[in-house]
JSON list of C-alpha atoms in Angstrom, two decimals:
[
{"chain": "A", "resi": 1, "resn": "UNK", "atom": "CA", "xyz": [-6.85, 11.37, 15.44]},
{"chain": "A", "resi": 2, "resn": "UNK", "atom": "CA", "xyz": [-6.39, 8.50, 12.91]},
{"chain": "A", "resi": 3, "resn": "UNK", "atom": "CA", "xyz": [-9.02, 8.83, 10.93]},
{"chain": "A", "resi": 4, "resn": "UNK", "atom": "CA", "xyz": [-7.85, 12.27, 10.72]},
{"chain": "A", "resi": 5, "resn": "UNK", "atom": "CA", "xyz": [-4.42, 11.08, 9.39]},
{"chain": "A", "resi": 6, "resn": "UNK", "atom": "CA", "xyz": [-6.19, 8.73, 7.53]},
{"chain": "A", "resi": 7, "resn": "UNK", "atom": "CA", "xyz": [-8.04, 11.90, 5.67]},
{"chain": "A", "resi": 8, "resn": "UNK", "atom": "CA", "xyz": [-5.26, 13.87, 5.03]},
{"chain": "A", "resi": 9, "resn": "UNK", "atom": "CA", "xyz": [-3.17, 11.05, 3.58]},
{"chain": "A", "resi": 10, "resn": "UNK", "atom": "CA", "xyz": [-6.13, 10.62, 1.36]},
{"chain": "A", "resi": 11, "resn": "UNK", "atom": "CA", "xyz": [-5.98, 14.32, 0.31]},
{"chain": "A", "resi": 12, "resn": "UNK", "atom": "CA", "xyz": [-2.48, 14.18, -0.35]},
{"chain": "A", "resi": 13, "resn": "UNK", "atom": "CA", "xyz": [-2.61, 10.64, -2.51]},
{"chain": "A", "resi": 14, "resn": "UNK", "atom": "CA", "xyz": [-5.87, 12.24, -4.25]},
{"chain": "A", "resi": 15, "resn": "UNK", "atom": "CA", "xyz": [-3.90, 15.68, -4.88]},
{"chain": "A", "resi": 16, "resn": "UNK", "atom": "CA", "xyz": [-0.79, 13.84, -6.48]},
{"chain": "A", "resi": 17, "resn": "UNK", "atom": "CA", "xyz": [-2.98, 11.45, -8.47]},
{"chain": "A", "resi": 18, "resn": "UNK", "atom": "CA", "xyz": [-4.21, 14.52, -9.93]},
{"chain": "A", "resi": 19, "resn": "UNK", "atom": "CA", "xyz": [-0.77, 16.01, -10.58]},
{"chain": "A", "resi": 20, "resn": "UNK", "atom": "CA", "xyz": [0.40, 12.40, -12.30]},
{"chain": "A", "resi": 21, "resn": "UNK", "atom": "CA", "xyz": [-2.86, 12.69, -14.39]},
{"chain": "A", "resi": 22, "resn": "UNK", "atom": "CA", "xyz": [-2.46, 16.80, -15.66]},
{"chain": "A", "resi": 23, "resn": "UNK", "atom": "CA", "xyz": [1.42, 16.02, -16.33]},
{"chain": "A", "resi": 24, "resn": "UNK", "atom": "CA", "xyz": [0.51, 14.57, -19.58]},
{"chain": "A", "resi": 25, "resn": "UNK", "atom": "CA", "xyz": [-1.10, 17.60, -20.74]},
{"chain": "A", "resi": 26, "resn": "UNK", "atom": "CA", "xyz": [0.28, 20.05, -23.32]},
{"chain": "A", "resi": 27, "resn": "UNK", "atom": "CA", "xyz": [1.10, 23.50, -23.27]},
{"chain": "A", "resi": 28, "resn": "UNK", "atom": "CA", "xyz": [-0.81, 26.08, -25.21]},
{"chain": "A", "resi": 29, "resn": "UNK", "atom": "CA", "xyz": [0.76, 26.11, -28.61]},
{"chain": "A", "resi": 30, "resn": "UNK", "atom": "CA", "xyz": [0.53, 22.31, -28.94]},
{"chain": "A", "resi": 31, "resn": "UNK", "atom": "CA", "xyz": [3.66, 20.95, -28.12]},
{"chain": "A", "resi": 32, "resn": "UNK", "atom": "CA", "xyz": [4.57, 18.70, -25.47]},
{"chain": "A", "resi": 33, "resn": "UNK", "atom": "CA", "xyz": [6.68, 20.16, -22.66]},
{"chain": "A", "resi": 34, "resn": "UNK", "atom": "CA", "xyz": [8.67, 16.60, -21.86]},
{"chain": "A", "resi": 35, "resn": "UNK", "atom": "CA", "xyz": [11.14, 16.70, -19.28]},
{"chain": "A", "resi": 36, "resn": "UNK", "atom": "CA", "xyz": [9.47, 18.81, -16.72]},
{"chain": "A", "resi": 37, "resn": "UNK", "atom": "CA", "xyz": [6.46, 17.11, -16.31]},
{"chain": "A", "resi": 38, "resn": "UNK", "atom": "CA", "xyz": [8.17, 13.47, -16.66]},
{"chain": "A", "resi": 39, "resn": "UNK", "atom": "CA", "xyz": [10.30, 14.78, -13.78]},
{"chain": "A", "resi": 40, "resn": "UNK", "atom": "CA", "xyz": [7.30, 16.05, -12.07]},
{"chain": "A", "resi": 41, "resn": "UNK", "atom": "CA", "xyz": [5.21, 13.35, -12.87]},
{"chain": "A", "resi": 42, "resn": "UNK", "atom": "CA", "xyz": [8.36, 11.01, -11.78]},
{"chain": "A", "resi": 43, "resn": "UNK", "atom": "CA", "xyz": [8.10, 13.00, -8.40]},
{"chain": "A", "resi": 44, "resn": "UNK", "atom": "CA", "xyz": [4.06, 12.41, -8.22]},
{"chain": "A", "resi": 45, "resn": "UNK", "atom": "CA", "xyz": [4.45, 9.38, -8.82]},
{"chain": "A", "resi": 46, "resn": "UNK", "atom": "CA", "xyz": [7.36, 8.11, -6.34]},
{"chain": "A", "resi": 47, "resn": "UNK", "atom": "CA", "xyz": [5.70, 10.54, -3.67]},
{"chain": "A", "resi": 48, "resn": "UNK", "atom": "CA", "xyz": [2.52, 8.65, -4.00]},
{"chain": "A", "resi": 49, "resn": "UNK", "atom": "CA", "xyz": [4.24, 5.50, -4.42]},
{"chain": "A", "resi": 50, "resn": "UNK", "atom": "CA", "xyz": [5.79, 6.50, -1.11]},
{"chain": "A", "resi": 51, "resn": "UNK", "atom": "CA", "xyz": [2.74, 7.67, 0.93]},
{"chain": "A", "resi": 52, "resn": "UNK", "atom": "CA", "xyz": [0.80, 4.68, 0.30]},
{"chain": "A", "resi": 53, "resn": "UNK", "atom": "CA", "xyz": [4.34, 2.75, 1.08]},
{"chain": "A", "resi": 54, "resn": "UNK", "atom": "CA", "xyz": [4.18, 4.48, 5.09]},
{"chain": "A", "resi": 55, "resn": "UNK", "atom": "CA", "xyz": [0.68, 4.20, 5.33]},
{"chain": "A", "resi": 56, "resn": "UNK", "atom": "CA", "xyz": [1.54, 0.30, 4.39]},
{"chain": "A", "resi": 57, "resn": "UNK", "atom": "CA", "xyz": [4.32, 0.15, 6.49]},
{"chain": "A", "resi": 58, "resn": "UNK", "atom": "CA", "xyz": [2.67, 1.50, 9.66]},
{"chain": "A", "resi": 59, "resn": "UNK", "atom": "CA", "xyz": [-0.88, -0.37, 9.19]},
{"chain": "A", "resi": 60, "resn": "UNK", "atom": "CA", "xyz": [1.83, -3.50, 9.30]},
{"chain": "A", "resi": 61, "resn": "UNK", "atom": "CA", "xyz": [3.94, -2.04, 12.07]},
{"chain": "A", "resi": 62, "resn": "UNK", "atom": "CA", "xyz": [0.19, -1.70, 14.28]},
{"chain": "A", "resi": 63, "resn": "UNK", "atom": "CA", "xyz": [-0.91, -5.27, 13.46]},
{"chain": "A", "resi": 64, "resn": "UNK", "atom": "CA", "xyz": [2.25, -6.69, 14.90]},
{"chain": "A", "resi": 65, "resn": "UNK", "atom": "CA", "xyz": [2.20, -4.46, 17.15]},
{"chain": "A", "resi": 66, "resn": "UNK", "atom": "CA", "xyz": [-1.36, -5.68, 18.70]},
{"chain": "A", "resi": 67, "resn": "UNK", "atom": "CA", "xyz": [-0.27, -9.75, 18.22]},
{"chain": "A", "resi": 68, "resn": "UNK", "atom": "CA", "xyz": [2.81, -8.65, 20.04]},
{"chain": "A", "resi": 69, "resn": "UNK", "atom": "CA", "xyz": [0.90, -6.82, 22.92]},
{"chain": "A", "resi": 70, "resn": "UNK", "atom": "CA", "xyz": [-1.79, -9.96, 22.48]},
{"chain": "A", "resi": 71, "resn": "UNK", "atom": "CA", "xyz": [1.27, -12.18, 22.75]},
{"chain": "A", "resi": 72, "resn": "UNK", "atom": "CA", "xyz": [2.87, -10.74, 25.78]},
{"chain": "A", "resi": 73, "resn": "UNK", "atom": "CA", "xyz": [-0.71, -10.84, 27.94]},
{"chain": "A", "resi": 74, "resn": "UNK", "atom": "CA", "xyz": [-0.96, -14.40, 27.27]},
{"chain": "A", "resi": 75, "resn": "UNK", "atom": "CA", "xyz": [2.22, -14.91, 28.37]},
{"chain": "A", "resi": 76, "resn": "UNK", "atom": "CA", "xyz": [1.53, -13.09, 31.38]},
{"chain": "A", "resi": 77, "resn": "UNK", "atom": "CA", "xyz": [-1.95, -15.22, 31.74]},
{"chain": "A", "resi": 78, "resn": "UNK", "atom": "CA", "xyz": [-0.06, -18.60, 30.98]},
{"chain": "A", "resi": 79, "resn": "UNK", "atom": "CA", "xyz": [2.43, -17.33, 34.27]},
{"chain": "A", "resi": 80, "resn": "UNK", "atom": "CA", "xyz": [-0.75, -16.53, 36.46]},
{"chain": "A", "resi": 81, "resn": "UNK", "atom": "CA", "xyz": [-2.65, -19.25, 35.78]},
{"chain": "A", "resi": 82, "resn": "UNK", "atom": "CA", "xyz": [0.25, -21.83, 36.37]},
{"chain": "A", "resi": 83, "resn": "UNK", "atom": "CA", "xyz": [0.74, -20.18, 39.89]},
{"chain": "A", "resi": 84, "resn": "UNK", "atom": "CA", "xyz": [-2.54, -20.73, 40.41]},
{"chain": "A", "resi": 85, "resn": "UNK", "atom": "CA", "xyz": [-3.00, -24.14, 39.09]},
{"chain": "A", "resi": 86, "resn": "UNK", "atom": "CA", "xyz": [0.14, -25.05, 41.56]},
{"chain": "A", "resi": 87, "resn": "UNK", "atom": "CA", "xyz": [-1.73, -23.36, 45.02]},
{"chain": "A", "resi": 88, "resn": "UNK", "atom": "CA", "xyz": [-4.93, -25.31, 43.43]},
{"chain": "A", "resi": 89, "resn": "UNK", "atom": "CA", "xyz": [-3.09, -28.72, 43.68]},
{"chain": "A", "resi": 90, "resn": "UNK", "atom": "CA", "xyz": [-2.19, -27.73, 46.93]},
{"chain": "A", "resi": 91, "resn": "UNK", "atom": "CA", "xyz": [-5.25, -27.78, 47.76]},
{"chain": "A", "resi": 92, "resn": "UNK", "atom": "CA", "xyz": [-7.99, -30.49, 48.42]},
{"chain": "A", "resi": 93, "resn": "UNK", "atom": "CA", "xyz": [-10.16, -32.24, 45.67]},
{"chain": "A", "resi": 94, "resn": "UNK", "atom": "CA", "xyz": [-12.86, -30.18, 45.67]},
{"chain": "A", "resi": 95, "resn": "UNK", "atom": "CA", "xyz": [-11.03, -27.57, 43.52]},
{"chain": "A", "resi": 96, "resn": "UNK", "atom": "CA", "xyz": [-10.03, -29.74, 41.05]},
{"chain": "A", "resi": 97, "resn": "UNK", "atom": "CA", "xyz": [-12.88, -28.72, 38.64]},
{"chain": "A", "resi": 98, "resn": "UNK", "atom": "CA", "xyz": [-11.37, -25.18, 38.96]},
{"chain": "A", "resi": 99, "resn": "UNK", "atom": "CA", "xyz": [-8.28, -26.19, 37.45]},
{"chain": "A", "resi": 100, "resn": "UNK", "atom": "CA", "xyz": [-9.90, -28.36, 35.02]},
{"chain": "A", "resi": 101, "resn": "UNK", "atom": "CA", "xyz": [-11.73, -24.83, 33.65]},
{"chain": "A", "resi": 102, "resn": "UNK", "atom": "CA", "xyz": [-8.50, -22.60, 33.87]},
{"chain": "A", "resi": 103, "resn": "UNK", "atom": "CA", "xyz": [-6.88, -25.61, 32.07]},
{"chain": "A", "resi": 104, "resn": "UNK", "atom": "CA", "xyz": [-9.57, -25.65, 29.82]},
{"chain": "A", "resi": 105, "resn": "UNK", "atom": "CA", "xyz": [-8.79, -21.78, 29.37]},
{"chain": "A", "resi": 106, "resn": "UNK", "atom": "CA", "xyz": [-5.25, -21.63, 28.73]},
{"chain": "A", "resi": 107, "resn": "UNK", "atom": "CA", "xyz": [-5.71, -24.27, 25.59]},
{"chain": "A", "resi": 108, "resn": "UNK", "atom": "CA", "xyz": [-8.28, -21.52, 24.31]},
{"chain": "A", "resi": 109, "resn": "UNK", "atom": "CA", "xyz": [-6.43, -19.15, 24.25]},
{"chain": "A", "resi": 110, "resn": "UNK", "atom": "CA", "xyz": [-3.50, -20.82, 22.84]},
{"chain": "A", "resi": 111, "resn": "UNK", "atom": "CA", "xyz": [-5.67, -22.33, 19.82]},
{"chain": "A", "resi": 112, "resn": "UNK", "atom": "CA", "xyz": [-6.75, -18.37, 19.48]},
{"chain": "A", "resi": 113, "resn": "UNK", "atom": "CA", "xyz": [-3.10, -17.61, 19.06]},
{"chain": "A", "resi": 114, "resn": "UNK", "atom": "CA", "xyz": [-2.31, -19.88, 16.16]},
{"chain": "A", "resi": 115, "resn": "UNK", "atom": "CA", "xyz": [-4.82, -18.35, 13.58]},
{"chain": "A", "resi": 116, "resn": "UNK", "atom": "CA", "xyz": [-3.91, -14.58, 14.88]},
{"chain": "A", "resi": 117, "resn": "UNK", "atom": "CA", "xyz": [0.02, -15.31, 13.51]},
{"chain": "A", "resi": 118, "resn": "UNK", "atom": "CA", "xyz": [-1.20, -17.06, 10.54]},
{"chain": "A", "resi": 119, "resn": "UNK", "atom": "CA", "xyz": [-3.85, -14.01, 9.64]},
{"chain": "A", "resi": 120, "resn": "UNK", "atom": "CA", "xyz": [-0.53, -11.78, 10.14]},
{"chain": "A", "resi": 121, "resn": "UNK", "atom": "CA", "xyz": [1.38, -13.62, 7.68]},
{"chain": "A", "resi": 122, "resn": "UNK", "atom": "CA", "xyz": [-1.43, -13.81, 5.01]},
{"chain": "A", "resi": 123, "resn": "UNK", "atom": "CA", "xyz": [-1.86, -9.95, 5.35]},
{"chain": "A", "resi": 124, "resn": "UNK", "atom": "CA", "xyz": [1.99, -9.88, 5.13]},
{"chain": "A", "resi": 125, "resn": "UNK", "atom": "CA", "xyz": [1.23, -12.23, 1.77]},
{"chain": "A", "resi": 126, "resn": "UNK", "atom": "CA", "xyz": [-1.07, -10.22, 0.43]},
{"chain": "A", "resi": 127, "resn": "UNK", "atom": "CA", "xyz": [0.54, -6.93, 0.97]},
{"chain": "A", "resi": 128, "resn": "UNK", "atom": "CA", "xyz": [3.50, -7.82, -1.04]},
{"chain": "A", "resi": 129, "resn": "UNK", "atom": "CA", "xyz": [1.68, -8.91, -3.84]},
{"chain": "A", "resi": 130, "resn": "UNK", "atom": "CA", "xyz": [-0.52, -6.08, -3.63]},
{"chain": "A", "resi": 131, "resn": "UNK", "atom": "CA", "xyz": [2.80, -3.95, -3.57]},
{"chain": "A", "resi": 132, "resn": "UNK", "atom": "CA", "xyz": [3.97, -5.97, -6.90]},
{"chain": "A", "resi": 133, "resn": "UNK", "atom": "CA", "xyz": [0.59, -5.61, -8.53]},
{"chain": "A", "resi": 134, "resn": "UNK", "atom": "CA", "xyz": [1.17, -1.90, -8.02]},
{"chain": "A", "resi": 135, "resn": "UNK", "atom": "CA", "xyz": [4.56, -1.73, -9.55]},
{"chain": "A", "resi": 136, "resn": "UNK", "atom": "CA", "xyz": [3.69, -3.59, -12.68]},
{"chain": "A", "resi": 137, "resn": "UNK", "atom": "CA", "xyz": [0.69, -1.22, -13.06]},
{"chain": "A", "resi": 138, "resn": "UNK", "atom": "CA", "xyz": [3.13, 2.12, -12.74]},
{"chain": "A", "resi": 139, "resn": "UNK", "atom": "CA", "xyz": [5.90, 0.59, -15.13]},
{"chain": "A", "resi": 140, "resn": "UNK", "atom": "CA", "xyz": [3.12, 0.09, -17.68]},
{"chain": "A", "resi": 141, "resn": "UNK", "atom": "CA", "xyz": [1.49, 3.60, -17.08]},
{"chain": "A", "resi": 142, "resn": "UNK", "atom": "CA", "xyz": [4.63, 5.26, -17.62]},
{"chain": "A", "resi": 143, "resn": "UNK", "atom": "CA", "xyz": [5.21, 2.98, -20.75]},
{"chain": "A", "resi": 144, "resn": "UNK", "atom": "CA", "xyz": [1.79, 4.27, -21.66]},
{"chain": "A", "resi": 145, "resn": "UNK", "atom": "CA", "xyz": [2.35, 8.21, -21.11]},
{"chain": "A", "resi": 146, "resn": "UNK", "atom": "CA", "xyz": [6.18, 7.71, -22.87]},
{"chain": "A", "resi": 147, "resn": "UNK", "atom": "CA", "xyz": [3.89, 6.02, -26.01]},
{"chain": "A", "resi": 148, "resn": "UNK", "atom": "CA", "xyz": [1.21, 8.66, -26.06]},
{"chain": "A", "resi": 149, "resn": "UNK", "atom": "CA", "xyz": [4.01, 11.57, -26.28]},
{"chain": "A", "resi": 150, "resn": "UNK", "atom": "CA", "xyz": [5.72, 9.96, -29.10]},
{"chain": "A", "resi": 151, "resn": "UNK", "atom": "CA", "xyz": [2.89, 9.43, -30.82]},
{"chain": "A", "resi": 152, "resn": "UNK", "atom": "CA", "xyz": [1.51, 13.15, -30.26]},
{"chain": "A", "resi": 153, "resn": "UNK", "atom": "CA", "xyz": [4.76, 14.38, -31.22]},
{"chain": "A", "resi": 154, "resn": "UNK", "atom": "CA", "xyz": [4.52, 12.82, -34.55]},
{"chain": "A", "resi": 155, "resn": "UNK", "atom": "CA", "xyz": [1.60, 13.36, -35.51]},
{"chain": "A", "resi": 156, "resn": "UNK", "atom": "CA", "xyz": [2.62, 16.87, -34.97]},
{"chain": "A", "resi": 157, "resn": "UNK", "atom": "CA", "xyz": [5.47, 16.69, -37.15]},
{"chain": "A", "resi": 158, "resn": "UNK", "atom": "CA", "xyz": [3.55, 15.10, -39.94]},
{"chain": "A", "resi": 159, "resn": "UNK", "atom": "CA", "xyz": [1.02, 17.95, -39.84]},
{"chain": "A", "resi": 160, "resn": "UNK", "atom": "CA", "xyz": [3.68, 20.59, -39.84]},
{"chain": "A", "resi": 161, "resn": "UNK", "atom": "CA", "xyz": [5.32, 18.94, -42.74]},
{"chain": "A", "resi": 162, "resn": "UNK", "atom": "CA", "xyz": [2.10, 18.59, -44.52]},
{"chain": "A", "resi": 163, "resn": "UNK", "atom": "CA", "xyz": [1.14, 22.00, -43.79]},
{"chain": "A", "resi": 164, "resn": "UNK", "atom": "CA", "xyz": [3.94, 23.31, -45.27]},
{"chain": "A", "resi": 165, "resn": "UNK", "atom": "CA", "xyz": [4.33, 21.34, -48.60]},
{"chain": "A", "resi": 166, "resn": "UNK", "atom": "CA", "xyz": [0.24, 22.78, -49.12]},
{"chain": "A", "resi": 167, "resn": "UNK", "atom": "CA", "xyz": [1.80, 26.56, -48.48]},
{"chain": "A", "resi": 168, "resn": "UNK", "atom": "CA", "xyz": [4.84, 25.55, -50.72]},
{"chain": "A", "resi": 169, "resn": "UNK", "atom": "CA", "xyz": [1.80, 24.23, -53.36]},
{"chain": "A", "resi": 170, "resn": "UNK", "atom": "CA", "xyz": [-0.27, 27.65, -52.56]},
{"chain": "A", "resi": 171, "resn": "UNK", "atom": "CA", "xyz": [2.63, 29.44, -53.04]},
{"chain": "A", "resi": 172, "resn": "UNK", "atom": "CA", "xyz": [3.30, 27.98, -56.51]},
{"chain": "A", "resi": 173, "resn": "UNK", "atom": "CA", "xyz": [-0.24, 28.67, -57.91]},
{"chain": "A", "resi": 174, "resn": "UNK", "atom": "CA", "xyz": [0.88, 32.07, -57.24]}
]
């Protein structure tokens, strides 16, 4: 069922890639149809931007989830195996070395806690400079694709021009 999800959201990101890559194209009779595909590209863009932002999000949300869950049975553990270690010290010596192993346990599972919440914060980290590496990039694509059309739209203005001061010069020879 995830990896499903996990297919689909691919489609979709793959699909509005493709629509943020064909919005710079032109139209037919070589001029550059501007606001409608910077709006759609805009669109593409944020939707993507979006997508990858819940897919984020909820990869987060089931991490913290699972240290939470993790969190809560060793809780529960800690509560059991204190009950027990009291009904072991009422009891006579020769369960001592059972306590000493449950003891032994609990501090396991403890030190196993401590890198599991600092793993969670490095991912945490590293998805909000991955998130700021991502921005940067987008800014400076759209800086790009503003750039190109400028530059394609003058070039075709100085080729108009220039055509028509060589009819003006054909028309002269006349």
């Amino acid at each position: 069922m995830a990896a499903a999800r996990q297919m689909l959201m691919e489609q979709q990101q793959s699909l509005q890639v493709q629509r943020v890559k064909n919005s710079g194209i032109m139209s037919c009779n070589g001029s550059p149809v501007m606001e409608d595909k910077e709006d759609e590209m805009s669109r593409s863009a944020l939707a993507l931007f979006r997508a990858k932002e819940e897919e984020i999000e909820r990869k987060k949300t089931e991490v913290r989830d699972k240290v939470h869950a993790q969190l809560g049975r060793v809780e529960e553990e800690t509560k059991r195996l204190a009950d027990i270690r009291e009904e072991l010290e009422a009891l006579t010596d020769p369960l001592r070395k059972e306590v000493g192993v449950v003891r032994k346990r609990i501090d396991t599972v403890n030190k196993e806690l401590k890198p599991l919440g600092q793993t969670c914060q490095k991912k945490e980290r590293e998805y909000k400079e991955a998130l700021e590496a991502l921005n940067e990039k987008s800014k400076e694509k759209s800086q790009l694709v503003t750039k190109l059309m400028e530059l394609v739209s003058e070039s075709e203005r100085l080729r108009m021009k220039k055509l028509e001061e060589l009819s003006k010069n054909i028309d002269t020879l006349k």
